[in-house]
């Protein structure tokens, strides 16, 4: 076999190690799974029933045009179905998008320490990543746009609300950034957590071909394992996905579940309320340990451990040793934090109990 | 936005139009869905129950290492887990494989009229397709290997059993072809239908890095809509998928279902027996209409309509107009056939009833 030069030169590293791999290595299950920003509150009961009912029909391929789901999403967002492409989670759609836009040597702008899976795709297609530091734990939109202009970038990635910090820019601020994009540069706006934000954009303008928005059923819809994401944008860009996407790539059961979940607004509102409760409780737990939680617009909270990345990693390791799965930012200065997903009260009871031990141990070791 | 030159130059065409799109266009559902080689016999009851039980847990991402499924598959095939990669159906895995091997201008060999989705991926990565005619409705292994040698191909695609013709080469014949591969050329052996073949390879040699085998839960396992495929090969090649694949791309429910399906050998044997029954019945229906069915080693039968592609297309259209979803080969001379998937007796009752009408109508029109 002969790999392409590009693929031969890629590292074997993976963006994330899953909690199951950690459990296998530890020989013990986690008691609280609050590390991957999954929705512990689960899928809508309507989605659950729809998926259970659909399972027997999984002998059939799913509709490759994703007709029903796209039409429902178009109604929800006030767009046309041609403005929406459904894919195998935002991760899958980011892969397609990068493939469409990035060729070897093309520049791509992102914040330093933002989403590793996006960076994985950029590297995978030979793009050159241009990184911009966070500013006060926010993605620095002005600096990102400036870097896009200076580097002649084809693509700039912004997550709003941000992951891993949970910070949020208003729709007005984001629109102003879009208006300042240099010609020929596309903004991919990862809005995976937008339903948790204090302000949800109402109505989406798809006339601007310079921006594409990514949404998902993995977060507040509680269906991460079902792998349903979608992108909203100009019909020309959206239509281009058809040139390359895996047309029969969607799980039939998952699509049926997503459609049903859209119809259960009460569940979504309930989940959002429980996320808000969990955010408050995580902040209170942090405060009672003398730590500061960053204000979050997402389904997780970054807790500033008050020292450097080495210290935060020790805290993280202490939590994992006590069977609490959490993650942390990869890059300084954000890596002074640990990132805790909104858990059930039972999850957070465990977190509350073990955090002081993990902190104490980390302080002892660090001296 | 600026697409890459490669993507900008791709056609908007899609490999297949799904039956749902046809139903929407017709404004009427099909009564028999026997066109996409799905398994109308459905998934294993054990897989069904496992998926229904797993649905509530779909808030969790699936294990990105696909540990349990890969280990079970390794046991089944007498290989190591490192010889197996799980992906979003064979279509998804073919996309990854082509991406790994094919760069713009690279030659890829396939039979003329073989799997369009493979060709879609090759075009999508800028490869140049070198095609070899079928010989007596079989993929011509000697000619494929010769073409690979002459063109300096990086990749040669062979489906065994073949789709769309249903013909089959023995393991011995295939092994002999593998042994004659030119240096630097990888054979991708699409064995989606292998469980239906008269001879199933026992034990797989993964020491040869020149061949990669694709298998699926979409056919005899009856889980096409669940999107679970896998590839078996040398650990170096298999390991390379980790450089580019969508690590969190698998549906959690589907993986659980696939694992349970592996444990239900009785269901598989039952499905295979029902496929054999359906193949015999399709052949008998063809014969009673004066047509000849090709011997099939897959879960479908190609029926030679006895004239040219134009005639066969009219027969196909007559069947579709009578609510029977079937497909046909795209290229002459194979397109003298229609391709009928193994249906239930009830499906085949309908097919039996309407085939004479469709044939009569096609003959009238064709004169």
XYZ file of C-alpha atoms in Angstrom:
734
model
C 0.000 0.000 0.000
C 1.023 3.573 -0.675
C -0.574 6.290 1.431
C -0.831 9.781 -0.015
C 2.025 12.019 1.098
C -0.457 14.069 3.065
C -1.881 11.149 5.024
C 1.526 9.491 5.467
C 2.707 12.673 7.170
C -0.192 12.916 9.622
C 0.344 12.013 13.263
C -1.420 8.990 14.703
C -2.779 11.147 17.520
C -6.515 11.328 18.079
C -8.467 14.419 19.134
C -9.916 12.894 22.309
C -9.610 9.739 24.348
C -13.087 8.545 25.260
C -14.215 7.813 28.810
C -14.647 4.126 27.935
C -10.933 3.867 27.109
C -10.147 5.437 30.470
C -12.486 3.014 32.208
C -10.787 0.062 30.516
C -7.364 1.385 31.526
C -8.514 1.972 35.120
C -10.406 -1.295 35.298
C -13.270 0.616 36.911
C -16.276 2.581 35.702
C -16.798 6.259 36.356
C -19.466 7.138 38.893
C -20.104 10.542 37.316
C -19.746 11.041 33.568
C -19.497 14.812 33.380
C -16.523 15.314 31.087
C -17.712 15.304 27.474
C -20.520 17.872 27.657
C -23.057 15.182 26.982
C -26.558 15.780 28.278
C -26.933 13.543 31.306
C -30.629 14.495 31.283
C -31.096 12.164 28.336
C -33.123 12.345 25.170
C -36.743 13.442 25.008
C -39.168 10.643 25.958
C -40.806 11.287 22.582
C -37.470 10.840 20.821
C -36.798 7.730 22.858
C -40.103 6.148 21.910
C -39.646 7.134 18.270
C -36.206 5.507 18.194
C -37.442 2.329 19.857
C -40.296 2.148 17.368
C -37.927 2.816 14.469
C -35.392 0.158 15.424
C -37.243 -2.675 13.667
C -37.105 -0.658 10.429
C -33.341 -0.319 10.525
C -33.111 -2.879 7.723
C -33.883 0.073 5.446
C -31.305 2.695 4.571
C -32.275 6.149 5.751
C -33.563 8.627 3.208
C -30.323 10.031 1.733
C -32.017 13.391 1.181
C -32.915 13.614 4.899
C -36.118 15.179 3.612
C -38.337 15.138 6.680
C -35.697 16.307 9.116
C -34.439 19.064 6.825
C -37.974 20.315 6.250
C -38.701 20.407 9.987
C -35.441 22.203 10.673
C -36.175 24.708 7.912
C -39.530 25.486 9.510
C -37.879 25.858 12.918
C -35.258 28.282 11.643
C -37.350 30.127 9.083
C -35.209 29.001 6.171
C -35.692 26.817 3.122
C -34.775 23.111 3.220
C -32.049 23.930 0.676
C -30.321 25.957 3.366
C -29.819 22.915 5.568
C -27.573 19.887 5.324
C -27.843 17.050 7.828
C -24.738 15.059 8.723
C -23.086 12.641 11.115
C -22.759 15.132 13.963
C -20.989 18.471 13.776
C -17.703 16.540 13.713
C -18.727 14.866 10.461
C -19.974 18.110 8.951
C -16.784 19.951 9.938
C -14.848 17.225 8.123
C -16.894 17.743 4.969
C -16.626 21.511 5.224
C -12.870 21.497 5.677
C -12.565 19.126 2.726
C -14.593 21.529 0.593
C -12.646 24.650 1.508
C -9.141 23.678 2.584
C -6.457 22.434 0.234
C -2.814 21.896 1.178
C -1.256 25.141 2.339
C -4.570 26.975 2.779
C -4.694 29.039 5.948
C -7.343 28.491 8.576
C -7.832 30.673 11.642
C -8.956 29.477 15.058
C -8.438 30.384 18.693
C -5.456 28.782 20.419
C -6.956 25.976 22.468
C -10.313 25.810 20.704
C -11.893 22.638 19.291
C -9.264 19.919 18.645
C -11.477 17.961 16.259
C -11.694 20.958 13.940
C -7.903 21.224 14.014
C -7.682 17.487 13.311
C -9.701 17.982 10.129
C -7.636 21.006 9.047
C -4.414 19.052 9.478
C -6.031 16.095 7.738
C -6.558 18.139 4.578
C -3.175 19.838 4.720
C -4.366 23.241 5.932
C -2.139 25.550 7.949
C -3.600 26.592 11.248
C -3.191 30.214 12.311
C -4.041 30.576 15.999
C -5.154 33.594 17.997
C -5.032 33.714 21.806
C -8.201 33.964 23.845
C -8.771 37.340 25.465
C -9.988 37.128 29.057
C -11.279 33.618 28.313
C -13.353 34.832 25.380
C -12.663 34.087 21.750
C -11.200 37.338 20.461
C -13.362 38.079 17.445
C -11.484 41.216 16.410
C -8.160 39.407 16.507
C -9.584 36.376 14.687
C -10.908 38.557 11.869
C -7.629 40.471 11.721
C -5.679 37.205 11.542
C -7.968 35.966 8.782
C -7.293 39.155 6.823
C -3.543 39.113 7.372
C -3.112 35.434 6.583
C -5.490 35.373 3.627
C -7.431 32.610 5.392
C -10.102 30.619 3.597
C -11.839 29.646 6.785
C -12.177 30.959 10.325
C -13.655 28.837 13.117
C -15.572 30.369 15.993
C -17.577 28.496 18.613
C -20.341 30.488 20.246
C -20.896 29.692 23.087
C -17.252 28.794 23.278
C -15.923 25.374 24.164
C -13.984 24.808 26.461
C -14.505 28.124 28.303
C -18.286 28.512 28.053
C -18.094 32.203 27.241
C -20.541 33.822 24.847
C -20.741 36.693 22.396
C -24.080 38.341 21.647
C -25.668 37.901 18.242
C -24.969 41.555 17.577
C -21.248 41.130 18.267
C -21.061 38.051 16.080
C -22.942 39.773 13.251
C -20.518 42.670 13.417
C -17.606 40.232 13.103
C -19.232 38.526 10.128
C -19.620 41.905 8.451
C -15.882 42.488 8.791
C -14.801 39.154 7.284
C -12.280 39.588 4.491
C -13.482 38.640 1.008
C -13.165 34.940 0.235
C -13.082 33.914 3.889
C -15.834 31.711 5.265
C -16.759 31.791 8.952
C -17.832 28.497 10.443
C -19.849 29.297 13.490
C -20.094 26.267 15.755
C -23.299 26.801 17.713
C -23.447 23.385 19.366
C -24.370 24.966 22.708
C -26.501 27.868 21.469
C -29.694 26.623 23.121
C -28.022 27.075 26.520
C -27.070 30.688 25.837
C -28.809 33.640 27.461
C -29.767 34.934 24.040
C -30.800 32.602 21.261
C -30.665 33.990 17.719
C -34.158 34.056 16.257
C -34.381 33.626 12.527
C -31.214 32.947 10.577
C -30.081 34.984 7.608
C -28.962 32.545 4.941
C -28.423 35.169 2.239
C -24.848 35.720 3.417
C -22.594 33.087 1.840
C -19.729 34.042 4.187
C -21.043 32.212 7.199
C -22.174 28.680 7.920
C -23.701 27.704 11.264
C -23.356 24.268 12.803
C -26.030 22.896 15.134
C -26.465 19.545 16.809
C -28.738 17.089 18.560
C -25.793 16.051 20.745
C -26.154 18.667 23.472
C -29.516 19.885 24.820
C -31.344 17.283 22.731
C -29.421 14.599 24.619
C -28.577 12.498 21.566
C -24.771 12.670 21.263
C -24.534 8.957 20.557
C -27.115 9.196 17.784
C -24.854 11.388 15.640
C -27.136 13.989 14.113
C -25.840 17.440 13.326
C -26.766 19.985 10.724
C -25.406 23.081 9.054
C -27.364 26.151 8.026
C -26.156 28.493 5.329
C -26.400 29.827 1.816
C -27.978 27.313 -0.522
C -24.965 27.330 -2.843
C -22.591 26.338 -0.062
C -25.062 23.906 1.479
C -25.694 22.344 -1.928
C -21.975 21.740 -2.373
C -21.997 19.204 0.465
C -23.903 16.931 -1.918
C -20.803 16.690 -4.086
C -18.840 14.910 -1.398
C -20.952 13.801 1.552
C -21.721 10.176 2.377
C -25.294 10.319 1.105
C -26.341 7.137 2.853
C -24.322 7.941 5.964
C -27.093 8.792 8.423
C -28.529 6.320 10.883
C -32.237 5.859 10.234
C -33.107 5.426 13.912
C -31.220 8.598 14.797
C -32.967 10.699 12.175
C -36.362 9.566 13.401
C -35.310 10.401 16.951
C -34.088 13.854 15.989
C -37.350 14.606 14.230
C -39.328 13.578 17.302
C -37.047 15.582 19.580
C -37.781 18.733 17.596
C -41.414 18.234 18.486
C -40.787 18.087 22.230
C -40.145 21.681 23.187
C -41.181 21.024 26.783
C -38.328 18.551 27.177
C -35.843 21.028 25.758
C -37.006 23.766 28.100
C -36.813 21.359 31.006
C -33.269 20.343 30.070
C -32.226 23.961 29.720
C -33.615 24.714 33.171
C -31.757 21.740 34.620
C -28.550 22.895 32.907
C -28.993 26.334 34.465
C -29.500 24.718 37.854
C -26.393 22.560 37.385
C -24.321 25.561 36.321
C -25.329 27.416 39.462
C -24.569 24.419 41.596
C -21.136 23.842 39.993
C -20.331 27.516 40.604
C -21.407 27.160 44.234
C -19.284 24.042 44.697
C -16.329 25.890 43.198
C -16.914 28.886 45.463
C -17.162 26.743 48.570
C -13.708 25.398 47.684
C -12.319 28.892 47.223
C -12.347 28.588 43.431
C -13.966 30.735 40.818
C -16.291 29.353 38.133
C -16.415 31.199 34.841
C -19.866 32.397 33.807
C -21.088 29.829 31.286
C -23.516 30.008 28.379
C -23.099 26.293 27.667
C -23.933 22.956 29.326
C -20.646 22.935 31.222
C -18.680 25.191 33.510
C -14.970 25.981 33.458
C -13.642 26.202 37.004
C -10.508 28.265 37.469
C -8.322 26.225 39.813
C -6.395 29.363 40.657
C -2.923 28.237 39.678
C -1.288 26.907 36.492
C -2.016 24.056 34.103
C 0.124 21.604 36.027
C -1.934 22.206 39.124
C -5.270 21.969 37.288
C -4.144 18.704 35.713
C -3.400 17.314 39.166
C -6.871 18.303 40.294
C -8.282 16.622 37.184
C -6.302 13.474 37.867
C -7.532 13.457 41.433
C -11.112 13.664 40.240
C -10.608 10.886 37.709
C -8.962 8.725 40.391
C -12.152 9.265 42.392
C -14.274 8.063 39.475
C -15.408 11.457 38.208
C -14.888 11.877 34.472
C -14.080 15.512 33.655
C -11.848 17.186 31.095
C -9.799 20.372 30.934
C -8.619 22.887 28.329
C -5.430 21.917 26.503
C -3.655 25.246 26.266
C -2.447 27.962 28.659
C -3.783 30.130 30.147
C -7.153 28.360 29.781
C -5.605 25.174 31.181
C -5.666 26.667 34.656
C -9.289 25.442 34.552
C -11.077 22.135 34.684
C -14.271 21.743 32.671
C -17.273 20.171 34.361
C -20.384 19.253 32.379
C -23.837 19.964 33.762
C -24.640 16.834 35.740
C -27.631 15.523 37.599
C -27.776 16.386 41.278
C -26.524 12.911 41.983
C -23.518 13.457 39.677
C -22.812 16.778 41.362
C -23.155 15.284 44.834
C -20.249 13.028 43.968
C -18.296 15.909 42.447
C -18.949 18.019 45.532
C -17.726 15.234 47.793
C -14.471 14.494 45.961
C -13.395 17.949 44.769
C -11.958 18.966 48.160
C -9.954 15.741 48.288
C -8.644 16.239 44.754
C -7.757 19.844 45.521
C -6.062 18.926 48.759
C -4.051 16.203 47.103
C -3.016 18.493 44.236
C -1.929 21.168 46.733
C 0.087 18.645 48.743
C 1.842 17.374 45.648
C 2.451 20.822 44.201
C 3.537 22.171 47.547
C -16.655 31.228 0.085
C -13.992 29.607 -2.057
C -14.252 25.907 -2.747
C -11.088 23.980 -3.508
C -10.500 23.565 -7.235
C -11.105 19.868 -6.854
C -14.486 20.220 -5.170
C -15.553 23.124 -7.392
C -15.015 20.859 -10.386
C -17.074 17.959 -9.060
C -20.527 17.312 -10.492
C -23.567 17.751 -8.266
C -24.699 14.253 -9.188
C -25.362 11.738 -6.437
C -24.587 8.019 -6.624
C -28.153 6.855 -6.009
C -31.618 8.330 -5.669
C -33.307 6.769 -2.655
C -36.702 5.077 -2.765
C -38.132 7.766 -0.475
C -37.347 10.444 -3.076
C -39.121 8.335 -5.683
C -42.093 7.928 -3.377
C -42.301 11.655 -2.834
C -42.105 12.281 -6.589
C -44.760 9.652 -7.287
C -46.916 10.731 -4.368
C -47.348 7.070 -3.491
C -45.472 4.512 -1.444
C -43.923 1.373 -2.876
C -45.673 -1.880 -2.043
C -42.485 -3.901 -2.412
C -39.123 -2.414 -1.489
C -36.773 -4.799 -3.262
C -34.394 -2.428 -5.031
C -31.561 -1.525 -2.678
C -30.449 -5.004 -1.564
C -31.621 -4.300 1.935
C -32.592 -7.292 4.037
C -36.375 -7.278 4.149
C -36.074 -10.044 6.755
C -35.057 -7.417 9.272
C -32.519 -7.336 12.073
C -32.027 -10.099 14.611
C -34.583 -9.965 17.434
C -31.598 -9.884 19.782
C -30.172 -6.885 17.940
C -33.576 -5.234 17.968
C -33.953 -5.626 21.711
C -30.381 -4.465 22.306
C -30.998 -1.321 20.243
C -34.277 -0.569 21.995
C -32.573 -0.984 25.359
C -29.648 1.176 24.246
C -31.771 4.056 22.974
C -32.100 5.723 26.385
C -28.308 5.814 26.621
C -27.901 7.705 23.369
C -27.062 10.838 25.370
C -23.566 9.333 25.576
C -21.162 9.381 22.666
C -20.203 5.929 21.490
C -16.811 4.573 22.438
C -14.555 6.104 19.762
C -12.313 3.037 19.869
C -15.266 0.746 19.112
C -13.554 -1.618 21.513
C -16.245 -4.204 22.173
C -17.353 -4.540 18.571
C -13.809 -4.740 17.228
C -12.902 -7.388 19.776
C -15.939 -9.495 18.902
C -15.208 -9.157 15.210
C -11.583 -10.115 15.771
C -12.691 -13.278 17.542
C -15.127 -14.066 14.740
C -12.503 -13.691 12.039
C -9.515 -15.067 13.911
C -7.610 -11.787 13.768
C -6.426 -9.224 16.274
C -8.566 -6.164 17.111
C -5.827 -4.052 15.510
C -6.719 -5.650 12.184
C -10.232 -4.212 12.257
C -11.605 -0.716 11.844
C -15.294 0.016 12.336
C -16.937 2.783 10.329
C -20.159 4.356 9.134
C -21.020 1.576 6.687
C -18.814 0.373 3.864
C -19.619 3.631 2.053
C -18.015 5.616 4.856
C -15.014 3.306 5.037
C -14.520 3.425 1.261
C -14.456 7.218 1.560
C -11.754 7.066 4.216
C -9.763 4.490 2.257
C -9.854 6.471 -0.978
C -8.802 9.567 0.936
C -5.836 7.663 2.369
C -4.639 6.232 -0.935
C -5.809 8.439 -3.786
C -4.414 11.859 -4.543
C -5.215 13.911 -7.641
C -4.182 12.049 -10.755
C -3.746 8.691 -9.041
C -5.145 5.789 -11.043
C -7.803 3.522 -9.644
C -9.068 0.393 -11.372
C -12.629 -0.911 -11.233
C -15.035 -2.820 -13.442
C -17.127 -0.761 -15.843
C -20.529 -0.549 -14.188
C -19.438 -1.596 -10.687
C -20.229 0.294 -7.473
C -21.068 3.972 -8.190
C -20.409 5.110 -4.614
C -16.826 3.910 -4.850
C -16.448 5.867 -8.095
C -18.007 8.898 -6.366
C -15.275 8.788 -3.724
C -12.515 8.331 -6.313
C -13.745 11.360 -8.262
C -14.147 13.235 -4.979
C -10.438 12.889 -4.232
C -9.307 13.582 -7.796
C -8.457 10.025 -8.773
C -8.595 8.814 -12.363
C -10.789 5.817 -12.883
C -9.537 3.083 -15.193
C -12.389 0.734 -16.074
C -12.372 -2.853 -17.238
C -15.393 -4.526 -18.869
C -17.147 -7.407 -17.159
C -16.558 -10.779 -18.791
C -19.697 -12.911 -19.074
C -21.212 -10.895 -16.203
C -18.274 -11.646 -13.928
C -15.703 -9.138 -12.764
C -12.677 -9.996 -14.887
C -9.955 -10.449 -12.297
C -7.186 -11.098 -14.812
C -8.039 -7.976 -16.775
C -8.399 -5.901 -13.586
C -4.964 -6.946 -12.375
C -3.490 -6.322 -15.832
C -5.073 -2.864 -15.923
C -3.703 -2.118 -12.464
C -0.249 -3.101 -13.654
C -0.439 -1.154 -16.920
C -1.865 1.997 -15.369
C 0.326 1.955 -12.263
C -2.831 1.994 -10.158
C -2.715 2.629 -6.424
C -6.012 0.918 -5.797
C -8.158 -1.731 -7.436
C -11.759 -2.319 -6.387
C -13.362 -5.731 -6.591
C -16.724 -6.731 -5.144
C -17.122 -10.407 -4.370
C -19.928 -11.397 -4.663
C -20.334 -8.782 -7.330
C -22.938 -6.048 -7.259
C -24.977 -5.526 -9.471
C -24.605 -8.932 -11.188
C -24.481 -11.262 -8.189
C -21.667 -13.374 -9.642
C -18.962 -14.841 -7.437
C -15.330 -15.871 -7.582
C -14.035 -18.601 -5.288
C -11.634 -17.726 -2.493
C -8.954 -19.590 -4.420
C -9.469 -17.443 -7.521
C -9.434 -14.250 -5.482
C -6.292 -15.299 -3.621
C -4.582 -15.984 -6.929
C -5.509 -12.495 -8.119
C -4.189 -10.946 -4.901
C -0.914 -12.791 -5.435
C -0.583 -11.198 -8.874
C -1.183 -7.596 -7.718
C 1.549 -5.249 -8.894
C 3.743 -3.752 -6.175
C 2.265 -0.665 -4.518
C -1.287 -1.492 -5.544
C -3.894 -2.145 -2.864
C -6.910 -4.329 -3.548
C -10.097 -3.305 -1.814
C -12.267 -6.360 -1.668
C -15.876 -5.385 -1.017
C -17.398 -8.447 0.606
C -20.722 -6.883 1.583
C -22.595 -9.967 0.375
C -20.075 -12.652 1.318
C -22.379 -14.348 3.843
C -24.764 -15.184 0.966
C -22.064 -16.838 -1.116
C -21.822 -20.602 -1.601
C -18.365 -20.568 -0.080
C -17.507 -18.335 2.853
C -13.819 -17.687 3.493
C -12.839 -19.093 6.865
C -10.071 -17.271 8.648
C -8.639 -14.143 7.106
C -4.963 -13.612 6.438
C -4.113 -10.115 7.600
C -0.382 -10.466 7.051
C -0.743 -9.302 3.456
C -0.793 -5.498 3.363
C -1.937 -5.530 -0.289
C -5.557 -6.324 0.425
C -8.264 -4.833 2.610
C -11.657 -6.491 3.014
C -14.868 -4.583 3.634
C -17.745 -6.182 5.526
C -21.068 -4.845 6.696
C -24.091 -5.214 8.960
C -26.246 -3.753 6.165
C -26.968 -6.952 4.284
C -27.627 -10.317 5.973
C -27.555 -8.652 9.398
C -30.503 -6.507 8.275
C -29.155 -3.244 9.680
C -28.533 -1.044 6.618
C -30.072 1.974 8.312
C -27.870 1.525 11.377
C -24.690 2.234 9.414
C -22.127 -0.197 10.701
C -19.406 -1.502 8.435
C -15.883 -2.675 9.064
C -12.651 -3.309 7.263
C -10.182 -6.105 7.917
C -6.558 -5.853 6.928
C -2.939 -5.415 7.894
C -2.603 -3.539 11.166
C -0.472 -0.830 9.585
C -3.128 0.020 7.018
C -5.972 -0.373 9.516
C -4.133 1.824 12.011
C -3.844 4.574 9.405
C -7.611 5.086 9.461
C -7.125 6.599 12.909
C -5.264 9.489 11.317
C -8.340 10.689 9.457
C -11.539 8.959 10.541
C -14.348 10.656 12.431
C -13.502 9.070 15.773
C -16.837 9.908 17.356
C -18.759 9.153 14.158
C -20.475 5.903 15.110
C -24.011 5.717 16.423
C -24.022 4.193 19.896
C -27.323 2.390 19.380
C -26.083 0.879 16.126
C -22.867 -0.422 17.643
C -24.770 -2.130 20.426
C -27.105 -3.642 17.846
C -24.244 -4.907 15.714
C -22.628 -6.539 18.717
C -25.872 -8.315 19.604
C -26.389 -9.377 16.003
C -23.011 -11.120 15.985
C -24.320 -13.244 18.821
C -27.407 -14.423 16.937
C -26.058 -16.956 14.472
C -29.446 -18.662 14.239
C -30.974 -15.486 12.846
C -28.201 -15.161 10.278
C -28.632 -18.744 9.134
C -32.367 -18.222 8.915
C -31.921 -15.082 6.819
C -29.472 -16.831 4.532
C -31.959 -19.674 4.020
C -34.708 -17.173 3.236
C -32.409 -15.391 0.784
C -31.727 -18.711 -0.945
C -35.459 -19.359 -1.119
C -36.086 -15.876 -2.534
C -33.337 -16.287 -5.125
C -34.893 -19.541 -6.319
C -38.308 -17.964 -6.441
C -37.094 -14.894 -8.380
C -35.407 -17.252 -10.860
C -38.633 -19.212 -11.211
C -40.664 -16.032 -11.770
C -38.166 -14.953 -14.418
C -38.327 -18.347 -16.110
C -42.110 -18.377 -16.170
C -41.905 -15.088 -18.063
C -39.404 -16.490 -20.544
C -36.503 -14.647 -18.935
C -33.257 -15.915 -17.542
C -32.038 -15.114 -14.033
C -28.307 -15.019 -13.474
C -27.030 -17.380 -10.784
C -26.548 -15.203 -7.700
C -24.255 -15.450 -4.695
C -25.792 -12.314 -3.124
C -29.120 -11.212 -1.632
C -30.426 -10.148 -5.035
C -30.848 -11.578 -8.503
C -30.086 -9.969 -11.845
C -32.735 -10.920 -14.379
C -31.691 -10.754 -18.010
C -34.625 -9.105 -19.795
C -33.356 -10.551 -23.065
C -32.943 -7.340 -25.027
C -30.989 -4.095 -24.581
C -30.752 -1.496 -21.828
C -33.568 0.586 -23.251
C -35.889 -2.368 -23.010
C -34.801 -3.312 -19.497
C -35.301 0.297 -18.397
C -38.873 0.177 -19.713
C -39.475 -3.004 -17.734
C -38.015 -1.292 -14.670
C -40.239 1.734 -15.165
C -43.253 -0.523 -15.534
C -42.415 -2.197 -12.242
C -41.926 1.117 -10.479
C -45.215 2.392 -11.889
C -46.764 -0.687 -10.284
C -45.230 0.194 -6.911
C -42.351 -2.244 -6.999
C -39.022 -0.601 -6.175
C -36.219 -2.293 -8.108
C -33.005 -1.047 -9.682
C -30.857 -2.022 -12.662
C -27.211 -1.937 -13.717
C -26.050 1.354 -15.189
C -23.805 0.165 -18.002
C -24.100 -2.065 -21.101
C -24.163 -4.983 -21.516
C -25.123 -5.526 -17.853
C -27.976 -3.053 -18.257
C -29.972 -5.645 -20.183
C -30.849 -6.827 -16.675
C -32.992 -5.624 -13.822
C -31.820 -6.298 -10.276
C -34.326 -7.674 -7.782
C -33.477 -7.956 -4.087
C -34.451 -11.036 -2.111
C -37.939 -10.179 -0.859
C -40.408 -11.805 1.453
C -42.908 -14.091 -0.211
C -45.406 -11.280 0.002
C -42.980 -8.923 -1.808
C -42.377 -11.557 -4.464
C -46.111 -12.248 -4.860
C -46.494 -8.632 -5.919
C -43.449 -8.837 -8.177
C -44.788 -12.029 -9.741
C -48.157 -10.398 -10.409
C -46.851 -7.210 -12.023
C -43.805 -8.458 -13.955
C -45.864 -9.830 -16.858
C -47.680 -6.485 -17.138
C -44.426 -4.526 -17.078
C -42.899 -6.862 -19.667
C -45.956 -6.658 -21.879
C -46.021 -2.887 -21.706
C -42.302 -2.645 -22.456
C -42.690 -4.967 -25.436
C -45.639 -2.950 -26.780
C -43.727 0.307 -26.481
C -40.533 -1.117 -27.908
C -42.404 -2.875 -30.698
